[in-house]
Amino acid sequence: MSSALLSPPGQPSLHVVLVVGRGGGGSGAHVRSLAAGLVARGLRVTVCAPARTAAVHDLSMAGARFVPLATCTDPATLTTLRTVCASADVLHAHGATAARQCALALRMRRARPPLVVTWHTRTRGSGAAARMARLAEGRVAREASVLLGSCSELVDRARRSGARDARLAPGTVAGPRRATVPDEAGDEERRNKIRAELGCVGVPVLLSVGRLDGTRGHSWLLHATRAWRVLEPRPVVLIAGEGGERRVLQRRIDAENLPVRLLGCRDDVPDLLAAADVALLTTPWESRAVFAQQALRAGVPLVATAVGGTPELVGDAAELVPYADPAALAGAVARLLGDRVRLAELADRGRRQAATWPTEEQAIAQVLAVYDELTQRGR
């Protein structure tokens, strides 16, 4: 760690305030990793987040002081942030909504710590609300001391919005702890046990993970499954996740007799991946999808939509298809299931691609370098 971040004896260490809203799209997991890493390096860290986000990502267990926020849109949030920022050396907001609230809180202060903003996703949608959100997003981009984008598309977007300093900062998720010596027999035994528990013995297993809220592409995924009903053996699609669209999806699965099972919320995605033949990512936009990272690290062949930062993330280690093209998705999966050589090739490429991603240590070091630079400017 740079000596600039190490306080002289008897003086308090650098105080960093991390702010996150809903924590979806991997931002909550990233904040937990960052908070734990900063604490381990001797910095004082305060994490501000809604209680639900903190519970889902164990933010209060990262070794940092935790300050709950009602929500990132509640007026009381501004008061809380202004109070917390009074002693901050750096304020780091994750996500557009958290960034807007942090910028508002700083506008009301004379002495302002530098504001670092990380964009993990982009503002989507149409209509007046989406236009207002994009205008606010652009203003925050111009006010941030440094804006970090988790993929190149977000960095380009920030620069077009007028950001004074936009940089690529790809976060990462922790990889699974692997045995020192591969145990193929043990892996196969585990795979068979999980598939038996899922009731998927003797059939190909396709796995998708994501909220059932209309933003994950499940509707056209279900459309694609019609083509797989003629395959022998017929593959089963497992969808892990919960949300308001569950009843709609289940009614359609039942009415059309689709080979799909909704598993609800699961905290055992690594086990589900161990049982899967192919992983599916059908979303309309992603930066660095956590599920894609998990699949490639586990050596599970991935079929994903060619959107956002996904091509940059996976390189040639996945089959990419256009968004909302059921025929393309159905064809890509059918070809893979009929080509064991290609499946093995993608599994190997996935692991090698995952090895090129920044480690948690490297991601934390990059952020620390930004803090170092900004605190040096203010001296």
Short mmCIF file of C-alpha atoms in Angstrom, two decimals:
data_model
loop_
_atom_site.label_atom_id
_atom_site.label_comp_id
_atom_site.label_asym_id
_atom_site.label_seq_id
_atom_site.Cartn_x
_atom_site.Cartn_y
_atom_site.Cartn_z
CA MET A 1 0.00 0.00 0.00
CA SER A 2 1.23 3.49 -0.79
CA SER A 3 2.86 5.27 2.14
CA ALA A 4 0.52 8.23 1.53
CA LEU A 5 -2.32 6.14 2.92
CA LEU A 6 -0.41 5.23 6.06
CA SER A 7 -0.94 7.84 8.77
CA PRO A 8 2.00 9.00 10.93
CA PRO A 9 2.14 7.47 14.42
CA GLY A 10 -0.47 8.97 16.72
CA GLN A 11 -2.67 10.25 13.88
CA PRO A 12 -5.92 8.62 12.75
CA SER A 13 -5.83 6.53 9.60
CA LEU A 14 -7.58 7.53 6.39
CA HIS A 15 -11.38 7.39 6.71
CA VAL A 16 -13.23 6.06 3.67
CA VAL A 17 -17.03 6.08 3.43
CA LEU A 18 -18.55 3.53 1.06
CA VAL A 19 -22.18 4.05 0.02
CA VAL A 20 -24.31 1.51 -1.84
CA GLY A 21 -28.03 1.29 -2.57
CA ARG A 22 -29.84 -1.90 -3.57
CA GLY A 23 -26.55 -3.67 -4.16
CA GLY A 24 -27.74 -5.61 -7.17
CA GLY A 25 -25.60 -6.57 -10.16
CA GLY A 26 -22.70 -7.57 -7.98
CA SER A 27 -22.17 -4.09 -6.51
CA GLY A 28 -23.04 -5.25 -2.99
CA ALA A 29 -20.59 -8.14 -3.18
CA HIS A 30 -17.95 -5.77 -4.54
CA VAL A 31 -18.48 -3.31 -1.68
CA ARG A 32 -18.13 -6.09 0.89
CA SER A 33 -14.88 -7.25 -0.70
CA LEU A 34 -13.58 -3.68 -0.90
CA ALA A 35 -14.55 -2.85 2.69
CA ALA A 36 -12.87 -5.97 4.06
CA GLY A 37 -9.75 -5.28 2.01
CA LEU A 38 -9.49 -1.67 3.15
CA VAL A 39 -9.97 -2.62 6.80
CA ALA A 40 -7.27 -5.28 6.46
CA ARG A 41 -4.91 -2.55 5.26
CA GLY A 42 -5.53 -0.38 8.28
CA LEU A 43 -7.99 2.15 6.90
CA ARG A 44 -11.06 3.28 8.80
CA VAL A 45 -14.11 2.30 6.77
CA THR A 46 -17.76 3.22 7.14
CA VAL A 47 -20.31 1.42 4.99
CA CYS A 48 -23.68 3.12 4.41
CA ALA A 49 -26.42 0.95 2.91
CA PRO A 50 -30.07 -0.06 3.34
CA ALA A 51 -30.48 -2.80 5.93
CA ARG A 52 -31.66 -5.30 3.31
CA THR A 53 -28.55 -4.77 1.20
CA ALA A 54 -26.36 -5.17 4.27
CA ALA A 55 -28.11 -8.41 5.21
CA VAL A 56 -27.89 -9.95 1.73
CA HIS A 57 -24.18 -9.19 1.37
CA ASP A 58 -23.09 -9.40 5.03
CA LEU A 59 -21.80 -5.83 4.87
CA SER A 60 -21.82 -5.50 8.64
CA MET A 61 -19.40 -8.45 8.80
CA ALA A 62 -16.71 -6.81 6.67
CA GLY A 63 -14.96 -5.30 9.70
CA ALA A 64 -16.18 -1.79 8.92
CA ARG A 65 -18.52 0.49 10.84
CA PHE A 66 -22.01 0.07 9.40
CA VAL A 67 -24.53 2.93 9.15
CA PRO A 68 -28.01 1.92 7.94
CA LEU A 69 -29.85 4.01 5.36
CA ALA A 70 -33.63 4.01 5.12
CA THR A 71 -33.29 3.87 1.33
CA CYS A 72 -31.14 5.81 -1.08
CA THR A 73 -34.21 7.87 -2.06
CA ASP A 74 -35.44 8.71 1.46
CA PRO A 75 -34.89 12.39 2.47
CA ALA A 76 -33.46 11.19 5.80
CA THR A 77 -30.63 9.59 3.82
CA LEU A 78 -29.20 13.02 2.99
CA THR A 79 -29.02 13.94 6.66
CA THR A 80 -27.27 10.67 7.47
CA LEU A 81 -24.77 11.06 4.66
CA ARG A 82 -23.98 14.67 5.57
CA THR A 83 -23.25 13.59 9.15
CA VAL A 84 -21.08 10.64 8.13
CA CYS A 85 -19.18 12.68 5.53
CA ALA A 86 -18.12 15.24 8.13
CA SER A 87 -15.15 13.03 9.04
CA ALA A 88 -14.57 11.38 5.67
CA ASP A 89 -11.33 11.70 3.71
CA VAL A 90 -12.86 9.98 0.67
CA LEU A 91 -16.51 9.34 -0.20
CA HIS A 92 -17.02 6.41 -2.58
CA ALA A 93 -20.50 5.84 -4.02
CA HIS A 94 -21.48 2.63 -5.80
CA GLY A 95 -24.29 2.86 -8.33
CA ALA A 96 -26.12 5.80 -9.89
CA THR A 97 -28.72 6.23 -7.14
CA ALA A 98 -26.18 6.18 -4.30
CA ALA A 99 -23.99 8.57 -6.30
CA ARG A 100 -26.84 11.06 -6.71
CA GLN A 101 -27.50 11.08 -2.98
CA CYS A 102 -23.81 11.49 -2.16
CA ALA A 103 -23.46 14.38 -4.61
CA LEU A 104 -26.50 16.10 -3.06
CA ALA A 105 -25.07 15.64 0.43
CA LEU A 106 -21.75 17.16 -0.62
CA ARG A 107 -23.36 20.18 -2.27
CA MET A 108 -24.55 21.25 1.16
CA ARG A 109 -21.05 21.22 2.66
CA ARG A 110 -18.24 23.74 2.37
CA ALA A 111 -15.48 21.25 3.12
CA ARG A 112 -16.02 18.37 0.73
CA PRO A 113 -14.09 15.13 0.59
CA PRO A 114 -13.30 13.92 -2.93
CA LEU A 115 -16.14 11.92 -4.46
CA VAL A 116 -15.33 8.64 -6.19
CA VAL A 117 -18.20 7.03 -8.10
CA THR A 118 -18.28 3.48 -9.40
CA TRP A 119 -20.84 2.62 -12.06
CA HIS A 120 -21.71 -1.09 -12.03
CA THR A 121 -24.60 -0.78 -14.46
CA ARG A 122 -26.36 1.81 -16.61
CA THR A 123 -29.67 3.64 -16.38
CA ARG A 124 -32.26 1.81 -18.46
CA GLY A 125 -35.85 2.34 -19.46
CA SER A 126 -37.76 5.08 -21.23
CA GLY A 127 -40.17 7.84 -20.35
CA ALA A 128 -39.86 10.93 -18.19
CA ALA A 129 -38.46 9.14 -15.14
CA ALA A 130 -35.67 7.50 -17.14
CA ARG A 131 -34.80 10.81 -18.84
CA MET A 132 -34.58 12.55 -15.47
CA ALA A 133 -32.40 9.74 -14.13
CA ARG A 134 -30.03 10.07 -17.08
CA LEU A 135 -29.80 13.85 -16.59
CA ALA A 136 -28.96 13.34 -12.92
CA GLU A 137 -26.49 10.62 -13.87
CA GLY A 138 -24.70 13.05 -16.20
CA ARG A 139 -24.51 15.75 -13.55
CA VAL A 140 -23.00 13.35 -11.03
CA ALA A 141 -20.49 12.17 -13.64
CA ARG A 142 -19.32 15.77 -14.05
CA GLU A 143 -19.13 16.36 -10.30
CA ALA A 144 -17.21 13.19 -9.40
CA SER A 145 -13.50 13.57 -8.75
CA VAL A 146 -12.98 10.17 -10.40
CA LEU A 147 -15.58 7.95 -12.04
CA LEU A 148 -14.79 4.24 -12.24
CA GLY A 149 -16.65 2.07 -14.74
CA SER A 150 -16.76 -1.70 -14.34
CA CYS A 151 -16.64 -2.18 -18.13
CA SER A 152 -15.42 -0.16 -21.10
CA GLU A 153 -18.94 0.71 -22.23
CA LEU A 154 -19.61 2.43 -18.90
CA VAL A 155 -16.34 4.35 -19.09
CA ASP A 156 -17.23 5.58 -22.58
CA ARG A 157 -20.69 6.54 -21.34
CA ALA A 158 -19.16 8.53 -18.47
CA ARG A 159 -16.84 10.40 -20.82
CA ARG A 160 -19.73 11.26 -23.11
CA SER A 161 -21.56 12.57 -20.03
CA GLY A 162 -18.70 14.97 -19.31
CA ALA A 163 -16.81 13.11 -16.58
CA ARG A 164 -13.55 14.88 -15.86
CA ASP A 165 -11.72 11.64 -15.07
CA ALA A 166 -13.24 8.28 -16.09
CA ARG A 167 -11.29 5.04 -15.71
CA LEU A 168 -11.84 1.33 -16.20
CA ALA A 169 -11.97 -0.56 -12.90
CA PRO A 170 -13.28 -4.09 -13.42
CA GLY A 171 -14.26 -5.62 -10.11
CA THR A 172 -14.30 -9.33 -9.51
CA VAL A 173 -15.94 -11.96 -7.37
CA ALA A 174 -14.04 -14.42 -5.26
CA GLY A 175 -13.35 -17.67 -7.01
CA PRO A 176 -14.09 -21.05 -5.47
CA ARG A 177 -11.48 -22.64 -3.29
CA ARG A 178 -10.11 -25.49 -5.36
CA ALA A 179 -8.30 -28.54 -4.12
CA THR A 180 -4.54 -28.50 -4.62
CA VAL A 181 -4.77 -31.81 -6.45
CA PRO A 182 -7.73 -32.25 -8.84
CA ASP A 183 -10.09 -34.99 -7.76
CA GLU A 184 -12.02 -35.99 -10.87
CA ALA A 185 -13.64 -38.96 -9.15
CA GLY A 186 -14.76 -36.76 -6.26
CA ASP A 187 -16.08 -34.08 -8.61
CA GLU A 188 -18.10 -36.64 -10.55
CA GLU A 189 -19.51 -38.12 -7.35
CA ARG A 190 -20.53 -34.64 -6.17
CA ARG A 191 -22.10 -33.89 -9.56
CA ASN A 192 -24.14 -37.11 -9.53
CA LYS A 193 -25.28 -36.52 -5.96
CA ILE A 194 -26.51 -32.99 -6.71
CA ARG A 195 -28.24 -34.04 -9.92
CA ALA A 196 -30.00 -36.83 -8.03
CA GLU A 197 -31.19 -34.35 -5.39
CA LEU A 198 -32.51 -32.11 -8.17
CA GLY A 199 -34.22 -35.00 -9.92
CA CYS A 200 -32.17 -34.50 -13.10
CA VAL A 201 -30.44 -37.83 -13.53
CA GLY A 202 -29.74 -38.84 -17.12
CA VAL A 203 -30.75 -35.54 -18.76
CA PRO A 204 -28.75 -32.45 -19.78
CA VAL A 205 -29.06 -29.64 -17.24
CA LEU A 206 -29.18 -25.98 -18.33
CA LEU A 207 -28.84 -23.43 -15.52
CA SER A 208 -29.91 -19.78 -15.36
CA VAL A 209 -29.60 -17.57 -12.26
CA GLY A 210 -31.31 -14.22 -11.74
CA ARG A 211 -34.24 -12.30 -10.32
CA LEU A 212 -37.66 -13.09 -11.73
CA ASP A 213 -38.58 -9.46 -12.31
CA GLY A 214 -38.89 -8.99 -16.05
CA THR A 215 -35.34 -7.68 -16.52
CA ARG A 216 -33.48 -10.96 -16.96
CA GLY A 217 -34.77 -12.17 -20.31
CA HIS A 218 -36.71 -15.14 -18.91
CA SER A 219 -39.65 -14.67 -21.28
CA TRP A 220 -37.65 -15.27 -24.43
CA LEU A 221 -35.63 -17.97 -22.67
CA LEU A 222 -38.90 -19.86 -22.17
CA HIS A 223 -39.70 -19.36 -25.85
CA ALA A 224 -36.35 -20.94 -26.77
CA THR A 225 -37.03 -24.02 -24.63
CA ARG A 226 -39.77 -25.11 -27.04
CA ALA A 227 -37.09 -26.14 -29.52
CA TRP A 228 -35.39 -28.40 -26.96
CA ARG A 229 -38.46 -30.55 -26.38
CA VAL A 230 -37.56 -32.58 -29.48
CA LEU A 231 -34.03 -33.37 -28.23
CA GLU A 232 -33.27 -36.81 -26.83
CA PRO A 233 -32.72 -36.85 -23.96
CA ARG A 234 -34.71 -33.68 -23.42
CA PRO A 235 -32.75 -31.10 -21.39
CA VAL A 236 -34.24 -29.47 -18.32
CA VAL A 237 -33.80 -25.76 -17.61
CA LEU A 238 -33.31 -24.81 -13.97
CA ILE A 239 -33.87 -21.16 -13.07
CA ALA A 240 -32.64 -20.06 -9.63
CA GLY A 241 -34.08 -16.79 -8.39
CA GLU A 242 -37.20 -15.20 -7.02
CA GLY A 243 -39.30 -12.18 -7.92
CA GLY A 244 -42.62 -10.74 -8.89
CA GLU A 245 -42.71 -12.47 -12.28
CA ARG A 246 -42.66 -15.97 -10.79
CA ARG A 247 -46.41 -16.67 -11.09
CA VAL A 248 -46.53 -15.43 -14.67
CA LEU A 249 -43.60 -17.64 -15.64
CA GLN A 250 -44.97 -20.68 -13.81
CA ARG A 251 -48.36 -20.36 -15.49
CA ARG A 252 -46.67 -20.26 -18.87
CA ILE A 253 -44.45 -23.25 -18.04
CA ASP A 254 -47.50 -25.24 -17.02
CA ALA A 255 -49.70 -24.13 -19.94
CA GLU A 256 -47.07 -24.90 -22.57
CA ASN A 257 -45.56 -27.95 -20.84
CA LEU A 258 -42.08 -26.44 -21.00
CA PRO A 259 -39.04 -28.33 -19.66
CA VAL A 260 -38.33 -25.62 -17.07
CA ARG A 261 -38.21 -25.66 -13.27
CA LEU A 262 -38.21 -22.57 -11.07
CA LEU A 263 -36.03 -23.27 -8.04
CA GLY A 264 -36.68 -20.07 -6.09
CA CYS A 265 -33.92 -18.34 -4.12
CA ARG A 266 -30.80 -20.46 -3.77
CA ASP A 267 -27.59 -19.87 -1.85
CA ASP A 268 -25.85 -22.87 -3.42
CA VAL A 269 -25.08 -21.61 -6.95
CA PRO A 270 -21.66 -23.36 -6.94
CA ASP A 271 -23.44 -26.68 -6.31
CA LEU A 272 -25.98 -25.95 -9.04
CA LEU A 273 -23.15 -25.16 -11.45
CA ALA A 274 -21.45 -28.43 -10.52
CA ALA A 275 -24.59 -30.20 -11.76
CA ALA A 276 -25.00 -28.11 -14.93
CA ASP A 277 -23.96 -28.97 -18.48
CA VAL A 278 -24.46 -25.42 -19.78
CA ALA A 279 -24.99 -22.05 -18.07
CA LEU A 280 -27.40 -19.52 -19.62
CA LEU A 281 -27.25 -15.72 -19.33
CA THR A 282 -30.13 -14.13 -21.26
CA THR A 283 -30.19 -10.58 -19.88
CA PRO A 284 -30.61 -7.40 -21.99
CA TRP A 285 -27.50 -5.77 -20.50
CA GLU A 286 -24.67 -6.67 -18.16
CA SER A 287 -21.43 -5.11 -17.04
CA ARG A 288 -19.54 -7.97 -15.40
CA ALA A 289 -22.23 -10.50 -14.58
CA VAL A 290 -21.47 -12.40 -11.38
CA PHE A 291 -23.11 -15.55 -12.76
CA ALA A 292 -20.94 -15.43 -15.89
CA GLN A 293 -17.86 -15.17 -13.69
CA GLN A 294 -19.01 -18.07 -11.55
CA ALA A 295 -19.71 -20.25 -14.58
CA LEU A 296 -16.36 -19.67 -16.27
CA ARG A 297 -14.43 -20.15 -13.05
CA ALA A 298 -16.26 -23.45 -12.54
CA GLY A 299 -15.53 -24.59 -16.09
CA VAL A 300 -19.20 -24.68 -17.10
CA PRO A 301 -19.78 -23.78 -20.78
CA LEU A 302 -21.68 -20.51 -21.04
CA VAL A 303 -24.17 -19.26 -23.62
CA ALA A 304 -24.75 -15.53 -23.10
CA THR A 305 -26.23 -12.50 -24.79
CA ALA A 306 -23.68 -10.31 -26.56
CA VAL A 307 -24.54 -7.17 -24.59
CA GLY A 308 -22.76 -4.54 -22.52
CA GLY A 309 -19.51 -5.74 -20.98
CA THR A 310 -20.17 -9.45 -21.46
CA PRO A 311 -18.09 -9.87 -24.67
CA GLU A 312 -15.24 -8.02 -22.96
CA LEU A 313 -15.56 -10.24 -19.89
CA VAL A 314 -15.74 -13.66 -21.56
CA GLY A 315 -13.65 -13.17 -24.71
CA ASP A 316 -13.77 -16.35 -26.81
CA ALA A 317 -14.65 -18.51 -23.79
CA ALA A 318 -18.44 -18.50 -24.34
CA GLU A 319 -21.04 -18.79 -27.05
CA LEU A 320 -22.58 -15.33 -27.61
CA VAL A 321 -26.04 -14.80 -29.10
CA PRO A 322 -28.13 -11.69 -29.81
CA TYR A 323 -30.53 -10.54 -27.12
CA ALA A 324 -34.19 -11.60 -27.49
CA ASP A 325 -33.41 -14.06 -30.31
CA PRO A 326 -34.92 -17.39 -29.18
CA ALA A 327 -33.90 -19.20 -32.38
CA ALA A 328 -30.24 -18.20 -31.94
CA LEU A 329 -30.24 -19.27 -28.30
CA ALA A 330 -31.99 -22.56 -29.03
CA GLY A 331 -29.59 -23.35 -31.87
CA ALA A 332 -26.46 -22.51 -29.87
CA VAL A 333 -27.51 -24.75 -26.97
CA ALA A 334 -28.58 -27.64 -29.22
CA ARG A 335 -25.25 -27.54 -31.06
CA LEU A 336 -23.30 -27.53 -27.80
CA LEU A 337 -25.20 -30.45 -26.32
CA GLY A 338 -24.43 -32.45 -29.46
CA ASP A 339 -20.70 -31.61 -29.47
CA ARG A 340 -18.78 -32.95 -26.49
CA VAL A 341 -15.49 -31.67 -27.92
CA ARG A 342 -16.81 -28.12 -28.05
CA LEU A 343 -18.20 -28.44 -24.51
CA ALA A 344 -14.80 -29.52 -23.21
CA GLU A 345 -13.09 -26.75 -25.19
CA LEU A 346 -15.33 -24.07 -23.69
CA ALA A 347 -14.85 -25.47 -20.19
CA ASP A 348 -11.08 -25.17 -20.61
CA ARG A 349 -11.26 -21.73 -22.22
CA GLY A 350 -13.53 -20.53 -19.43
CA ARG A 351 -11.05 -21.41 -16.71
CA ARG A 352 -8.20 -19.82 -18.67
CA GLN A 353 -10.24 -16.66 -19.30
CA ALA A 354 -11.12 -16.43 -15.59
CA ALA A 355 -7.42 -16.57 -14.76
CA THR A 356 -6.92 -13.30 -16.71
CA TRP A 357 -9.41 -11.34 -14.60
CA PRO A 358 -8.10 -9.10 -11.81
CA THR A 359 -7.92 -10.73 -8.43
CA GLU A 360 -9.62 -9.24 -5.39
CA GLU A 361 -6.20 -8.02 -4.27
CA GLN A 362 -5.58 -6.27 -7.57
CA ALA A 363 -9.04 -4.67 -7.62
CA ILE A 364 -8.58 -3.31 -4.10
CA ALA A 365 -5.08 -2.06 -4.94
CA GLN A 366 -6.44 -0.14 -7.93
CA VAL A 367 -9.03 1.62 -5.79
CA LEU A 368 -6.45 2.35 -3.11
CA ALA A 369 -4.28 4.01 -5.74
CA VAL A 370 -7.18 6.31 -6.64
CA TYR A 371 -7.70 7.24 -2.97
CA ASP A 372 -3.97 7.87 -2.63
CA GLU A 373 -3.97 10.16 -5.65
CA LEU A 374 -6.99 12.15 -4.47
CA THR A 375 -5.82 12.61 -0.89
CA GLN A 376 -2.39 13.71 -2.15
CA ARG A 377 -4.05 16.39 -4.29
CA GLY A 378 -5.73 17.85 -1.23
CA ARG A 379 -2.49 18.23 0.72
#
